[in-house]
Amino acid sequence: MTTPPSPTVALATGRLGVLTVGLGAVASTLIAGVELSKRGLGSPIGSLTQMGTIRLGKRTEDRSPLIKDFVPLATLDDIVWGAWDVFPDDAYVSASRAGVLESGKHIESISDALREVRPMQAAFERKYARNLDGEHVKPTTSKRAMLNAIREDINRFKEEKQCDRLVMIWCASTEIFIEPGRVHMDLESFEKAIDANDETVSPAQLYAYAALLEGVPFANGAPNLAVDAPVLRQLATDRNVAISGKDFKTGQTLMKTVLAPMLKARMLGLSGWYSTNILGNRDGEVLDAPENFKTKEESKLGVLEDILQPSKYPELYGNVFHKVSINYYPPRGDAKEGWDNIDITGWLGYPMQIKVNFLCRDSILAAPLALDLILFSDLAARAGMGGIQEWLSFYYKSPQVAPGLYPEHDLFIQLTKLKNTLRWMMGEDVITHLGREYYEEM
Ligand SMILES: NC(=O)c1ccc[n+]([C@@H]2O[C@H](COP(=O)([O-])OP(=O)(O)OC[C@H]3O[C@@H](n4cnc5c(N)ncnc54)[C@H](O)[C@@H]3O)[C@@H](O)[C@H]2O)c1
């Protein structure tokens, strides 16, 4: 198979407008973190675009620049923030309310920048997140009117803030579970469904549709249906607008996509994986509704089967009991605690166990992923790469792939794919790790 020619990547000149749908814990932590980094008051730990290096050429060449020096990414100083939310709180109030960041150290010092980010009215209907009750919503529930209003917001923001380019990222609450149906198959049906206020067209789909119509790359931090609906996937390809997967891969699933490939690499068997979490932030409250949790559950359950391929290894993975639950527990706020009990089998079928207890901070893990997705989606746009960006699978619980392909969940394969894509974009050799050349020259 020959490698396709590298694209020409336009330089990142001018301002990059970032529109976050939702200005809650993740979005306010993202904005605060970027503003703190810009002023040298915090370090963007967890962000590959800001801290990662990339090896180029042979191991003997000693060429490993920072990714941000290798590919022409927008700088943090280029970013201009915009948002929508169901609540009118600006990013200062939202960050203070979310309780993720220390107020003295990480909120007050950038209060001016945070106060400037005031959300636009949300396109929202309570039936998609019934545990949310905010008043800062568009004065219509007509889907067509909501779609038009989002498009107007996008264009007004772009003009007012004098942005050269935009990226939209869904950091809003997880909507109820919607399976793609007939209305999601083609543009004609989708347009008709919008006019008929069809229930299966949720606000997330309207934001995503508006983004694609305006040529704005779209990333989805939550598991609800958006650009993964066939109609929007096709539109993104036709209009050459970058889209990627859904649901930030942060805590327990991040662990899963590291541990499960390890079991499979060693041909160790698995009989059960029991995962449970306690979480007390607003995300946890929304997910406390069964219809919203179902969306999350689907996204979390999918990974093991894709990684372990039980049909290929029925003896090792043909009968795995996999359970995931999230329990809303307010005292913990954003500090999520996840437990995993993993029952594995070894040589001759002897049972063993692995226990994982991850005391994490949800938004601290998600913010750097959001930043990378924003900067890489913008990079893809400047490289003329539209449609599904599978190389961004690294960031998602549910990577988006071409129809008929299974997604790659293994974190390190995802990272290799991401870095090879960057090498290819910049005209460098991709790295296969074959490594024969080091021995042939000896
Ligand atoms: N933090 C993580 O580790 C992580 C990981 C994976 C996915 N996620 C997802 O990211 C999303 C954001 O998480 P969070 O902790 O910031 O939640 P949050 O509840 O703090 O913030 C979400 C915000 O979205 C707003 N919102 C809801 N519907 C909206 C709409 N239609 N338009 C505009 N705004 C709307 C809400 O009012 C709220 O302020 C959630 O869906 C969550 O499941 C988070």
CSV table of C-alpha atoms and ligand atoms in Angstrom, one decimal:
chain,number,residue,atom,x,y,z
A,1,MET,CA,0.0,0.0,0.0
A,2,THR,CA,1.5,3.4,-0.9
A,3,THR,CA,1.3,6.3,1.4
A,4,PRO,CA,-0.9,9.1,-0.1
A,5,PRO,CA,0.8,12.5,-0.7
A,6,SER,CA,1.1,14.8,2.3
A,7,PRO,CA,-1.3,17.7,2.4
A,8,THR,CA,-0.2,21.3,2.4
A,9,VAL,CA,-0.8,22.8,5.8
A,10,ALA,CA,-1.8,26.4,5.9
A,11,LEU,CA,-0.1,28.4,8.7
A,12,ALA,CA,-2.1,29.3,11.8
A,13,THR,CA,-2.5,33.0,11.3
A,14,GLY,CA,-5.0,35.2,13.1
A,15,ARG,CA,-7.4,34.3,15.8
A,16,LEU,CA,-9.0,30.9,16.5
A,17,GLY,CA,-12.5,31.2,18.0
A,18,VAL,CA,-13.4,28.3,20.3
A,19,LEU,CA,-17.1,27.8,20.8
A,20,THR,CA,-17.9,25.5,23.7
A,21,VAL,CA,-21.4,24.1,24.0
A,22,GLY,CA,-21.8,24.1,27.7
A,23,LEU,CA,-19.8,26.3,30.1
A,24,GLY,CA,-19.7,23.9,33.1
A,25,ALA,CA,-16.9,22.1,34.9
A,26,VAL,CA,-14.9,20.9,31.9
A,27,ALA,CA,-15.3,24.1,29.8
A,28,SER,CA,-14.4,26.4,32.7
A,29,THR,CA,-11.5,24.3,33.7
A,30,LEU,CA,-10.3,24.3,30.1
A,31,ILE,CA,-10.6,28.1,29.8
A,32,ALA,CA,-9.0,28.8,33.1
A,33,GLY,CA,-6.1,26.4,32.4
A,34,VAL,CA,-5.3,28.0,29.1
A,35,GLU,CA,-5.5,31.5,30.6
A,36,LEU,CA,-3.2,30.4,33.5
A,37,SER,CA,-0.7,28.8,31.1
A,38,LYS,CA,-0.6,31.9,28.9
A,39,ARG,CA,0.4,33.9,31.9
A,40,GLY,CA,2.9,31.4,33.3
A,41,LEU,CA,0.7,30.7,36.3
A,42,GLY,CA,0.0,27.1,35.6
A,43,SER,CA,1.3,24.2,33.5
A,44,PRO,CA,-0.8,22.5,30.8
A,45,ILE,CA,-0.1,19.0,32.2
A,46,GLY,CA,-1.9,16.2,30.3
A,47,SER,CA,-1.9,18.0,27.0
A,48,LEU,CA,0.0,16.3,24.2
A,49,THR,CA,0.0,19.4,22.0
A,50,GLN,CA,1.6,21.5,24.7
A,51,MET,CA,4.0,19.0,26.4
A,52,GLY,CA,4.5,16.1,24.0
A,53,THR,CA,7.4,15.5,21.7
A,54,ILE,CA,7.5,13.5,18.5
A,55,ARG,CA,10.4,11.3,17.2
A,56,LEU,CA,11.4,12.0,13.6
A,57,GLY,CA,13.5,9.7,11.5
A,58,LYS,CA,15.7,6.9,12.9
A,59,ARG,CA,16.3,6.4,16.6
A,60,THR,CA,20.0,7.4,16.0
A,61,GLU,CA,19.1,10.8,14.6
A,62,ASP,CA,18.1,12.3,17.9
A,63,ARG,CA,15.3,14.4,16.4
A,64,SER,CA,12.5,14.7,18.8
A,65,PRO,CA,11.0,18.2,18.7
A,66,LEU,CA,8.0,19.3,20.7
A,67,ILE,CA,4.8,18.6,18.7
A,68,LYS,CA,3.8,22.2,18.9
A,69,ASP,CA,7.2,23.2,17.3
A,70,PHE,CA,6.8,20.5,14.6
A,71,VAL,CA,3.3,21.1,13.3
A,72,PRO,CA,1.9,24.6,12.8
A,73,LEU,CA,-0.7,24.7,15.7
A,74,ALA,CA,-2.6,27.8,16.8
A,75,THR,CA,-0.9,29.1,19.9
A,76,LEU,CA,-2.8,29.6,23.2
A,77,ASP,CA,-2.6,33.3,22.7
A,78,ASP,CA,-4.5,33.0,19.4
A,79,ILE,CA,-7.6,31.5,21.2
A,80,VAL,CA,-10.7,33.6,21.7
A,81,TRP,CA,-13.5,31.9,23.8
A,82,GLY,CA,-17.2,31.8,23.2
A,83,ALA,CA,-19.9,29.5,24.8
A,84,TRP,CA,-23.5,28.6,25.2
A,85,ASP,CA,-25.1,27.5,28.4
A,86,VAL,CA,-28.5,26.9,30.0
A,87,PHE,CA,-27.3,29.0,32.9
A,88,PRO,CA,-26.2,32.7,32.5
A,89,ASP,CA,-23.1,32.3,34.7
A,90,ASP,CA,-19.9,33.6,33.1
A,91,ALA,CA,-16.7,31.5,33.2
A,92,TYR,CA,-15.6,33.0,36.5
A,93,VAL,CA,-18.9,32.1,38.3
A,94,SER,CA,-19.0,28.7,36.6
A,95,ALA,CA,-15.4,27.9,37.6
A,96,SER,CA,-16.1,29.0,41.1
A,97,ARG,CA,-19.3,27.0,41.3
A,98,ALA,CA,-17.7,23.9,39.8
A,99,GLY,CA,-15.3,23.6,42.7
A,100,VAL,CA,-12.5,22.1,40.5
A,101,LEU,CA,-9.9,24.8,40.9
A,102,GLU,CA,-8.6,26.6,44.0
A,103,SER,CA,-10.2,30.0,43.9
A,104,GLY,CA,-7.2,32.0,45.3
A,105,LYS,CA,-4.6,30.4,43.2
A,106,HIS,CA,-6.3,29.5,40.0
A,107,ILE,CA,-9.4,31.6,39.6
A,108,GLU,CA,-8.9,35.1,41.1
A,109,SER,CA,-5.6,35.6,39.3
A,110,ILE,CA,-7.3,35.4,35.9
A,111,SER,CA,-10.8,36.7,36.9
A,112,ASP,CA,-10.7,39.4,34.2
A,113,ALA,CA,-10.3,36.8,31.4
A,114,LEU,CA,-12.9,34.5,32.9
A,115,ARG,CA,-15.5,37.3,33.4
A,116,GLU,CA,-15.2,38.1,29.7
A,117,VAL,CA,-16.6,34.6,28.7
A,118,ARG,CA,-20.4,35.0,29.0
A,119,PRO,CA,-22.5,32.3,27.5
A,120,MET,CA,-25.0,32.8,24.7
A,121,GLN,CA,-28.5,31.4,25.3
A,122,ALA,CA,-28.6,27.6,24.9
A,123,ALA,CA,-30.6,25.7,22.4
A,124,PHE,CA,-32.1,23.4,25.0
A,125,GLU,CA,-35.1,21.3,25.8
A,126,ARG,CA,-35.5,19.7,29.1
A,127,LYS,CA,-36.6,16.3,27.8
A,128,TYR,CA,-33.0,15.7,26.7
A,129,ALA,CA,-31.6,16.3,30.2
A,130,ARG,CA,-34.4,16.4,32.7
A,131,ASN,CA,-32.2,16.9,35.8
A,132,LEU,CA,-31.2,20.4,34.4
A,133,ASP,CA,-33.3,23.4,35.0
A,134,GLY,CA,-31.9,26.6,33.6
A,135,GLU,CA,-33.5,29.7,32.3
A,136,HIS,CA,-30.8,31.0,29.9
A,137,VAL,CA,-32.3,29.3,26.9
A,138,LYS,CA,-33.4,30.4,23.5
A,139,PRO,CA,-37.0,31.5,23.5
A,140,THR,CA,-38.1,28.8,21.2
A,141,THR,CA,-38.2,25.0,21.0
A,142,SER,CA,-38.9,25.0,17.3
A,143,LYS,CA,-35.9,22.9,15.9
A,144,ARG,CA,-35.7,25.1,12.8
A,145,ALA,CA,-35.6,28.3,14.8
A,146,MET,CA,-33.0,26.8,17.2
A,147,LEU,CA,-30.8,25.7,14.3
A,148,ASN,CA,-31.0,29.2,12.7
A,149,ALA,CA,-30.3,30.9,16.0
A,150,ILE,CA,-27.2,28.8,16.5
A,151,ARG,CA,-26.0,29.6,13.0
A,152,GLU,CA,-26.6,33.3,13.7
A,153,ASP,CA,-24.6,33.0,17.0
A,154,ILE,CA,-21.7,31.4,15.2
A,155,ASN,CA,-21.5,34.1,12.6
A,156,ARG,CA,-22.0,37.0,15.0
A,157,PHE,CA,-19.3,35.6,17.3
A,158,LYS,CA,-16.9,35.2,14.4
A,159,GLU,CA,-17.4,38.8,13.3
A,160,GLU,CA,-17.5,40.4,16.7
A,161,LYS,CA,-14.3,38.7,17.9
A,162,GLN,CA,-12.7,39.0,14.5
A,163,CYS,CA,-11.8,35.3,14.3
A,164,ASP,CA,-10.1,33.8,11.3
A,165,ARG,CA,-11.2,30.3,12.1
A,166,LEU,CA,-13.6,28.5,14.5
A,167,VAL,CA,-13.8,25.2,16.2
A,168,MET,CA,-16.9,23.9,18.2
A,169,ILE,CA,-16.6,21.5,21.0
A,170,TRP,CA,-19.5,19.9,22.9
A,171,CYS,CA,-18.8,20.2,26.6
A,172,ALA,CA,-22.5,20.1,27.6
A,173,SER,CA,-24.4,17.6,29.6
A,174,THR,CA,-24.9,14.1,28.2
A,175,GLU,CA,-28.3,14.0,26.5
A,176,ILE,CA,-30.7,11.0,26.6
A,177,PHE,CA,-29.9,8.0,24.5
A,178,ILE,CA,-31.0,8.3,20.9
A,179,GLU,CA,-30.3,5.6,18.4
A,180,PRO,CA,-29.8,6.8,14.8
A,181,GLY,CA,-33.0,6.1,12.9
A,182,ARG,CA,-34.5,6.8,9.6
A,183,VAL,CA,-34.5,10.6,10.0
A,184,HIS,CA,-30.7,10.4,10.5
A,185,MET,CA,-30.0,8.7,7.2
A,186,ASP,CA,-30.0,11.5,4.7
A,187,LEU,CA,-30.3,15.2,4.4
A,188,GLU,CA,-33.8,15.2,3.0
A,189,SER,CA,-35.2,13.2,5.9
A,190,PHE,CA,-33.2,15.1,8.5
A,191,GLU,CA,-34.4,18.5,7.1
A,192,LYS,CA,-38.0,17.2,7.2
A,193,ALA,CA,-37.5,15.9,10.8
A,194,ILE,CA,-36.3,19.4,11.8
A,195,ASP,CA,-39.4,21.0,10.4
A,196,ALA,CA,-41.6,18.4,12.0
A,197,ASN,CA,-39.9,18.9,15.4
A,198,ASP,CA,-39.0,15.2,15.5
A,199,GLU,CA,-38.0,14.1,19.0
A,200,THR,CA,-35.0,12.2,17.7
A,201,VAL,CA,-33.4,15.4,16.6
A,202,SER,CA,-31.8,16.6,19.8
A,203,PRO,CA,-30.1,20.0,20.5
A,204,ALA,CA,-26.6,18.3,20.2
A,205,GLN,CA,-27.5,17.4,16.6
A,206,LEU,CA,-28.6,20.9,15.9
A,207,TYR,CA,-25.4,22.4,17.2
A,208,ALA,CA,-23.4,19.9,15.2
A,209,TYR,CA,-25.5,20.5,12.0
A,210,ALA,CA,-25.1,24.3,12.4
A,211,ALA,CA,-21.3,23.8,12.8
A,212,LEU,CA,-21.0,21.7,9.7
A,213,LEU,CA,-23.2,24.1,7.7
A,214,GLU,CA,-20.9,27.0,8.7
A,215,GLY,CA,-17.8,24.9,8.0
A,216,VAL,CA,-16.7,24.7,11.6
A,217,PRO,CA,-14.9,21.5,12.8
A,218,PHE,CA,-16.9,19.8,15.6
A,219,ALA,CA,-15.6,17.6,18.5
A,220,ASN,CA,-18.0,15.9,20.9
A,221,GLY,CA,-16.8,15.5,24.5
A,222,ALA,CA,-20.0,13.6,25.6
A,223,PRO,CA,-21.4,10.3,24.4
A,224,ASN,CA,-24.7,11.5,22.9
A,225,LEU,CA,-25.5,11.3,19.2
A,226,ALA,CA,-24.2,14.2,17.1
A,227,VAL,CA,-21.9,14.0,14.1
A,228,ASP,CA,-21.9,10.3,14.3
A,229,ALA,CA,-25.4,10.3,12.8
A,230,PRO,CA,-25.0,9.0,9.3
A,231,VAL,CA,-26.4,12.2,7.7
A,232,LEU,CA,-24.0,14.5,9.5
A,233,ARG,CA,-21.1,12.1,8.9
A,234,GLN,CA,-21.8,12.3,5.2
A,235,LEU,CA,-22.3,16.1,5.3
A,236,ALA,CA,-18.9,16.5,7.1
A,237,THR,CA,-17.3,14.5,4.2
A,238,ASP,CA,-19.1,16.4,1.5
A,239,ARG,CA,-18.3,19.8,3.0
A,240,ASN,CA,-14.8,18.7,4.0
A,241,VAL,CA,-15.3,19.7,7.6
A,242,ALA,CA,-13.3,17.8,10.3
A,243,ILE,CA,-15.2,15.7,12.8
A,244,SER,CA,-13.9,13.0,15.2
A,245,GLY,CA,-15.3,10.7,17.9
A,246,LYS,CA,-17.3,11.2,21.0
A,247,ASP,CA,-17.0,11.1,24.8
A,248,PHE,CA,-13.6,12.2,26.3
A,249,LYS,CA,-11.6,9.1,27.4
A,250,THR,CA,-10.5,10.3,30.8
A,251,GLY,CA,-10.7,8.1,33.9
A,252,GLN,CA,-11.9,4.5,34.1
A,253,THR,CA,-12.1,3.9,30.3
A,254,LEU,CA,-8.6,5.3,29.9
A,255,MET,CA,-7.5,2.6,32.4
A,256,LYS,CA,-9.5,0.0,30.5
A,257,THR,CA,-7.9,0.8,27.2
A,258,VAL,CA,-4.5,0.4,28.7
A,259,LEU,CA,-5.2,-2.7,30.8
A,260,ALA,CA,-7.3,-4.7,28.4
A,261,PRO,CA,-4.7,-4.6,25.6
A,262,MET,CA,-2.1,-5.8,28.1
A,263,LEU,CA,-4.2,-8.8,29.0
A,264,LYS,CA,-4.7,-9.5,25.3
A,265,ALA,CA,-1.0,-9.0,24.5
A,266,ARG,CA,-0.1,-11.6,27.1
A,267,MET,CA,-3.0,-13.9,26.1
A,268,LEU,CA,-4.4,-13.8,29.7
A,269,GLY,CA,-8.1,-14.7,30.0
A,270,LEU,CA,-10.9,-12.5,31.4
A,271,SER,CA,-14.0,-13.6,33.1
A,272,GLY,CA,-15.4,-10.4,34.6
A,273,TRP,CA,-14.8,-6.7,34.8
A,274,TYR,CA,-16.8,-4.8,37.4
A,275,SER,CA,-16.5,-1.0,37.3
A,276,THR,CA,-18.2,1.4,39.6
A,277,ASN,CA,-17.8,5.1,40.2
A,278,ILE,CA,-19.0,7.8,42.6
A,279,LEU,CA,-19.2,11.3,41.3
A,280,GLY,CA,-20.8,14.4,42.7
A,281,ASN,CA,-20.7,17.2,40.1
A,282,ARG,CA,-23.5,18.4,37.8
A,283,ASP,CA,-22.4,15.8,35.2
A,284,GLY,CA,-23.1,13.1,37.8
A,285,GLU,CA,-26.5,14.7,38.6
A,286,VAL,CA,-27.5,14.6,34.9
A,287,LEU,CA,-26.2,11.0,34.6
A,288,ASP,CA,-28.3,10.0,37.5
A,289,ALA,CA,-31.3,10.0,35.2
A,290,PRO,CA,-31.5,6.5,33.6
A,291,GLU,CA,-32.1,7.7,30.1
A,292,ASN,CA,-29.0,9.9,30.2
A,293,PHE,CA,-26.9,7.2,31.9
A,294,LYS,CA,-27.8,4.7,29.2
A,295,THR,CA,-26.0,7.0,26.7
A,296,LYS,CA,-22.9,6.9,28.9
A,297,GLU,CA,-23.2,3.1,29.5
A,298,GLU,CA,-23.2,2.3,25.8
A,299,SER,CA,-20.1,4.3,25.3
A,300,LYS,CA,-18.3,2.7,28.3
A,301,LEU,CA,-19.3,-0.9,27.6
A,302,GLY,CA,-18.2,-0.9,24.0
A,303,VAL,CA,-14.5,-0.7,24.4
A,304,LEU,CA,-13.8,-4.2,26.0
A,305,GLU,CA,-15.4,-6.2,23.2
A,306,ASP,CA,-13.7,-4.2,20.5
A,307,ILE,CA,-10.3,-4.6,22.2
A,308,LEU,CA,-10.6,-8.3,23.2
A,309,GLN,CA,-12.3,-9.6,20.0
A,310,PRO,CA,-14.2,-12.5,21.7
A,311,SER,CA,-15.1,-14.0,18.3
A,312,LYS,CA,-11.4,-14.5,17.6
A,313,TYR,CA,-10.5,-15.7,21.2
A,314,PRO,CA,-13.6,-17.5,22.5
A,315,GLU,CA,-11.7,-19.4,25.1
A,316,LEU,CA,-10.2,-16.3,26.6
A,317,TYR,CA,-12.9,-13.7,26.1
A,318,GLY,CA,-16.0,-15.5,25.0
A,319,ASN,CA,-17.8,-15.2,28.3
A,320,VAL,CA,-16.9,-11.9,30.0
A,321,PHE,CA,-19.3,-10.3,32.6
A,322,HIS,CA,-18.9,-6.6,32.1
A,323,LYS,CA,-20.7,-4.1,34.4
A,324,VAL,CA,-20.4,-0.3,34.6
A,325,SER,CA,-22.2,1.9,37.0
A,326,ILE,CA,-22.0,5.6,38.0
A,327,ASN,CA,-23.5,6.7,41.3
A,328,TYR,CA,-24.3,10.3,42.0
A,329,TYR,CA,-22.7,11.2,45.4
A,330,PRO,CA,-22.7,15.0,46.0
A,331,PRO,CA,-20.0,15.2,48.7
A,332,ARG,CA,-17.3,14.3,46.3
A,333,GLY,CA,-18.0,17.0,43.7
A,334,ASP,CA,-15.7,16.7,40.7
A,335,ALA,CA,-13.3,14.3,42.5
A,336,LYS,CA,-14.5,11.1,41.0
A,337,GLU,CA,-13.5,7.8,42.6
A,338,GLY,CA,-13.6,4.7,40.4
A,339,TRP,CA,-13.2,1.1,41.4
A,340,ASP,CA,-12.5,-1.8,39.0
A,341,ASN,CA,-12.4,-5.4,40.0
A,342,ILE,CA,-11.0,-7.5,37.2
A,343,ASP,CA,-11.1,-11.3,37.3
A,344,ILE,CA,-8.5,-12.8,35.0
A,345,THR,CA,-7.2,-16.3,34.3
A,346,GLY,CA,-3.7,-17.5,33.6
A,347,TRP,CA,-1.8,-20.7,32.7
A,348,LEU,CA,-4.1,-23.7,33.0
A,349,GLY,CA,-7.0,-21.5,33.8
A,350,TYR,CA,-5.9,-20.4,37.3
A,351,PRO,CA,-7.9,-17.3,38.5
A,352,MET,CA,-6.3,-14.1,39.5
A,353,GLN,CA,-7.6,-10.6,40.3
A,354,ILE,CA,-6.6,-7.0,39.6
A,355,LYS,CA,-8.1,-4.1,41.6
A,356,VAL,CA,-7.9,-0.6,40.5
A,357,ASN,CA,-8.9,2.3,42.7
A,358,PHE,CA,-8.6,5.6,40.7
A,359,LEU,CA,-9.1,8.7,42.8
A,360,CYS,CA,-9.2,11.2,39.9
A,361,ARG,CA,-10.4,14.7,39.1
A,362,ASP,CA,-12.8,14.5,36.2
A,363,SER,CA,-12.4,17.9,34.7
A,364,ILE,CA,-8.6,18.0,35.4
A,365,LEU,CA,-8.3,15.0,33.2
A,366,ALA,CA,-10.8,16.2,30.5
A,367,ALA,CA,-9.5,19.8,30.0
A,368,PRO,CA,-6.2,18.9,28.3
A,369,LEU,CA,-8.1,16.5,26.0
A,370,ALA,CA,-10.5,19.3,25.0
A,371,LEU,CA,-7.6,21.6,24.3
A,372,ASP,CA,-5.8,19.1,22.1
A,373,LEU,CA,-9.0,18.3,20.2
A,374,ILE,CA,-9.5,22.0,19.5
A,375,LEU,CA,-6.0,22.5,18.3
A,376,PHE,CA,-5.8,19.3,16.2
A,377,SER,CA,-9.2,19.9,14.7
A,378,ASP,CA,-8.1,23.3,13.6
A,379,LEU,CA,-4.9,21.8,12.2
A,380,ALA,CA,-6.9,19.3,10.2
A,381,ALA,CA,-9.0,22.1,8.8
A,382,ARG,CA,-5.9,24.0,7.7
A,383,ALA,CA,-4.5,20.8,6.1
A,384,GLY,CA,-7.8,20.5,4.1
A,385,MET,CA,-8.6,17.2,6.0
A,386,GLY,CA,-12.4,16.9,6.3
A,387,GLY,CA,-14.7,14.2,7.4
A,388,ILE,CA,-13.7,11.6,10.1
A,389,GLN,CA,-10.3,12.2,11.6
A,390,GLU,CA,-9.6,8.7,12.9
A,391,TRP,CA,-6.2,9.8,14.1
A,392,LEU,CA,-8.0,11.7,17.0
A,393,SER,CA,-9.3,8.3,18.3
A,394,PHE,CA,-6.7,8.8,21.1
A,395,TYR,CA,-9.0,11.2,22.9
A,396,TYR,CA,-12.3,9.3,22.8
A,397,LYS,CA,-14.2,6.5,24.4
A,398,SER,CA,-16.1,6.1,21.2
A,399,PRO,CA,-13.7,6.9,18.3
A,400,GLN,CA,-15.5,7.6,15.0
A,401,VAL,CA,-14.4,5.4,12.1
A,402,ALA,CA,-15.6,4.8,8.5
A,403,PRO,CA,-18.7,2.6,8.2
A,404,GLY,CA,-17.7,-1.1,8.3
A,405,LEU,CA,-14.4,-0.5,10.3
A,406,TYR,CA,-14.1,-1.5,13.9
A,407,PRO,CA,-12.6,1.3,16.1
A,408,GLU,CA,-9.1,1.1,17.5
A,409,HIS,CA,-9.3,1.5,21.3
A,410,ASP,CA,-5.8,0.5,22.4
A,411,LEU,CA,-4.4,3.8,23.7
A,412,PHE,CA,-0.9,3.1,22.4
A,413,ILE,CA,-2.0,2.1,18.9
A,414,GLN,CA,-4.1,5.3,18.9
A,415,LEU,CA,-1.0,7.4,19.9
A,416,THR,CA,1.1,5.8,17.2
A,417,LYS,CA,-1.6,6.5,14.6
A,418,LEU,CA,-1.8,10.1,15.8
A,419,LYS,CA,1.9,10.7,15.7
A,420,ASN,CA,2.2,9.0,12.3
A,421,THR,CA,-0.5,11.2,10.9
A,422,LEU,CA,1.4,14.3,12.1
A,423,ARG,CA,4.6,13.0,10.5
A,424,TRP,CA,2.7,12.3,7.3
A,425,MET,CA,1.1,15.8,7.3
A,426,MET,CA,4.6,17.4,7.6
A,427,GLY,CA,6.2,15.2,4.9
A,428,GLU,CA,8.3,13.1,7.3
A,429,ASP,CA,8.6,9.3,7.1
A,430,VAL,CA,6.0,7.4,9.1
A,431,ILE,CA,7.5,5.1,11.8
A,432,THR,CA,6.6,1.4,11.5
A,433,HIS,CA,8.8,0.2,14.4
A,434,LEU,CA,10.2,-2.6,12.1
A,435,GLY,CA,13.7,-1.4,12.8
A,436,ARG,CA,15.6,-3.8,10.4
A,437,GLU,CA,17.8,-0.9,9.3
A,438,TYR,CA,19.7,-0.6,12.6
A,439,TYR,CA,20.9,-4.2,12.1
A,440,GLU,CA,21.5,-4.2,8.4
A,441,GLU,CA,24.0,-1.4,8.8
A,442,MET,CA,26.0,-3.1,11.6
B,1,LIG,N1,-14.9,15.3,32.9
B,1,LIG,C1,-14.8,14.1,32.4
B,1,LIG,O1,-13.9,13.4,32.7
B,1,LIG,C2,-15.6,13.7,31.2
B,1,LIG,C3,-15.3,12.6,30.5
B,1,LIG,C4,-16.1,12.2,29.4
B,1,LIG,C5,-17.2,13.0,29.1
B,1,LIG,N2,-17.5,14.1,29.8
B,1,LIG,C6,-18.7,14.8,29.4
B,1,LIG,O2,-18.4,16.1,29.2
B,1,LIG,C7,-19.7,16.9,29.5
B,1,LIG,C8,-19.4,18.1,30.4
B,1,LIG,O3,-19.0,17.6,31.7
B,1,LIG,P1,-19.0,18.6,32.9
B,1,LIG,O4,-18.4,18.0,34.0
B,1,LIG,O5,-18.4,19.9,32.4
B,1,LIG,O6,-20.6,18.8,33.1
B,1,LIG,P2,-21.3,20.1,33.7
B,1,LIG,O7,-22.7,19.7,34.1
B,1,LIG,O8,-20.5,20.8,34.7
B,1,LIG,O9,-21.4,21.1,32.5
B,1,LIG,C9,-22.2,20.9,31.4
B,1,LIG,C10,-22.9,22.2,31.1
B,1,LIG,O10,-23.7,22.1,29.9
B,1,LIG,C11,-24.8,22.9,30.0
B,1,LIG,N3,-25.8,22.4,29.0
B,1,LIG,C12,-26.5,21.3,29.0
B,1,LIG,N4,-27.3,21.2,27.8
B,1,LIG,C13,-26.9,22.3,27.1
B,1,LIG,C14,-27.3,22.7,25.8
B,1,LIG,N5,-28.2,22.1,25.1
B,1,LIG,N6,-26.7,23.9,25.3
B,1,LIG,C15,-25.8,24.6,26.0
B,1,LIG,N7,-25.4,24.2,27.3
B,1,LIG,C16,-26.0,23.1,27.8
B,1,LIG,C17,-25.2,22.7,31.4
B,1,LIG,O11,-26.0,23.8,31.8
B,1,LIG,C18,-23.9,22.7,32.1
B,1,LIG,O12,-23.5,24.0,32.6
B,1,LIG,C19,-20.7,15.9,30.1
B,1,LIG,O13,-21.5,15.4,29.1
B,1,LIG,C20,-19.8,14.7,30.5
B,1,LIG,O14,-20.5,13.5,30.5
B,1,LIG,C21,-16.8,14.5,30.9
